[in-house]
Amino acid sequence: MRPKPTEYIRRTRESYEKLGFEPYRWFHAETEPAFAAPTKPLAESRLGMISTAGTYVQGQVAYYTKDDTGIRAIPSDTPMDKVRFSHIMENYLVEARQDPATVFPSQVLAKLRSGGVIGELAGNYHSCMGGIYSRKRVEAELIPRLTEAVGREKVDLLFLVPL
């Protein structure tokens, strides 16, 4: 059973404390993002995905534990038995390791694509580690890397799957 949001906050603070980090500070955007209506139906759209669960493919380098702002490109046709996870909040990966689709639903997206619900899937999905302590590094390193990588996929819609 996943923890309630307030339970997640408490557990995150405790985990950071045990690791010897400063207290975790939650990021809140200064302004609300503008709503962008889809320009075409999902059945005609190219869909990409970002997972913040520290997802990687067997053979790629795993994520480090603190402030790893790297990203991994994961081919959208990667078999699920090759999908791995590495994240600072390892205790949140129990369910992901039992059922990778809970945080990396590539097979579900493929099924929706084959059923005509989604028009096309990106060649690569992308992953990062969502538990990055440094807001400055997220803004200066992670976001530009994700923006560039996702931009190469030429997607119409992006599906964000947080851990």
PDB file of C-alpha atoms in Angstrom, residues 32 48 60 63 70 77 81 90 92 94 113-114 143 155 160-161:
ATOM      1  CA  GLU A  32       1.008  28.214 -12.075  1.00  0.00           C
ATOM      2  CA  GLY A  48       6.405  10.583 -24.924  1.00  0.00           C
ATOM      3  CA  GLN A  60      23.029   1.498 -18.422  1.00  0.00           C
ATOM      4  CA  TYR A  63      21.526   6.613 -10.737  1.00  0.00           C
ATOM      5  CA  GLY A  70      21.432  12.729 -15.241  1.00  0.00           C
ATOM      6  CA  ASP A  77      10.177  -1.165 -26.934  1.00  0.00           C
ATOM      7  CA  ASP A  81      12.575  -7.663 -17.649  1.00  0.00           C
ATOM      8  CA  GLU A  90      14.916   3.126  -2.249  1.00  0.00           C
ATOM      9  CA  TYR A  92       9.604   3.614  -2.429  1.00  0.00           C
ATOM     10  CA  VAL A  94       9.444  -1.992  -3.551  1.00  0.00           C
ATOM     11  CA  ARG A 113      -1.019   2.363 -29.315  1.00  0.00           C
ATOM     12  CA  SER A 114      -1.860  -1.013 -30.875  1.00  0.00           C
ATOM     13  CA  ILE A 143      15.317  20.538 -16.855  1.00  0.00           C
ATOM     14  CA  VAL A 155       6.197  14.483 -29.277  1.00  0.00           C
ATOM     15  CA  LEU A 160       4.845  12.411 -16.627  1.00  0.00           C
ATOM     16  CA  VAL A 161       4.896   9.458 -14.227  1.00  0.00           C
TER      17      VAL A 161
END
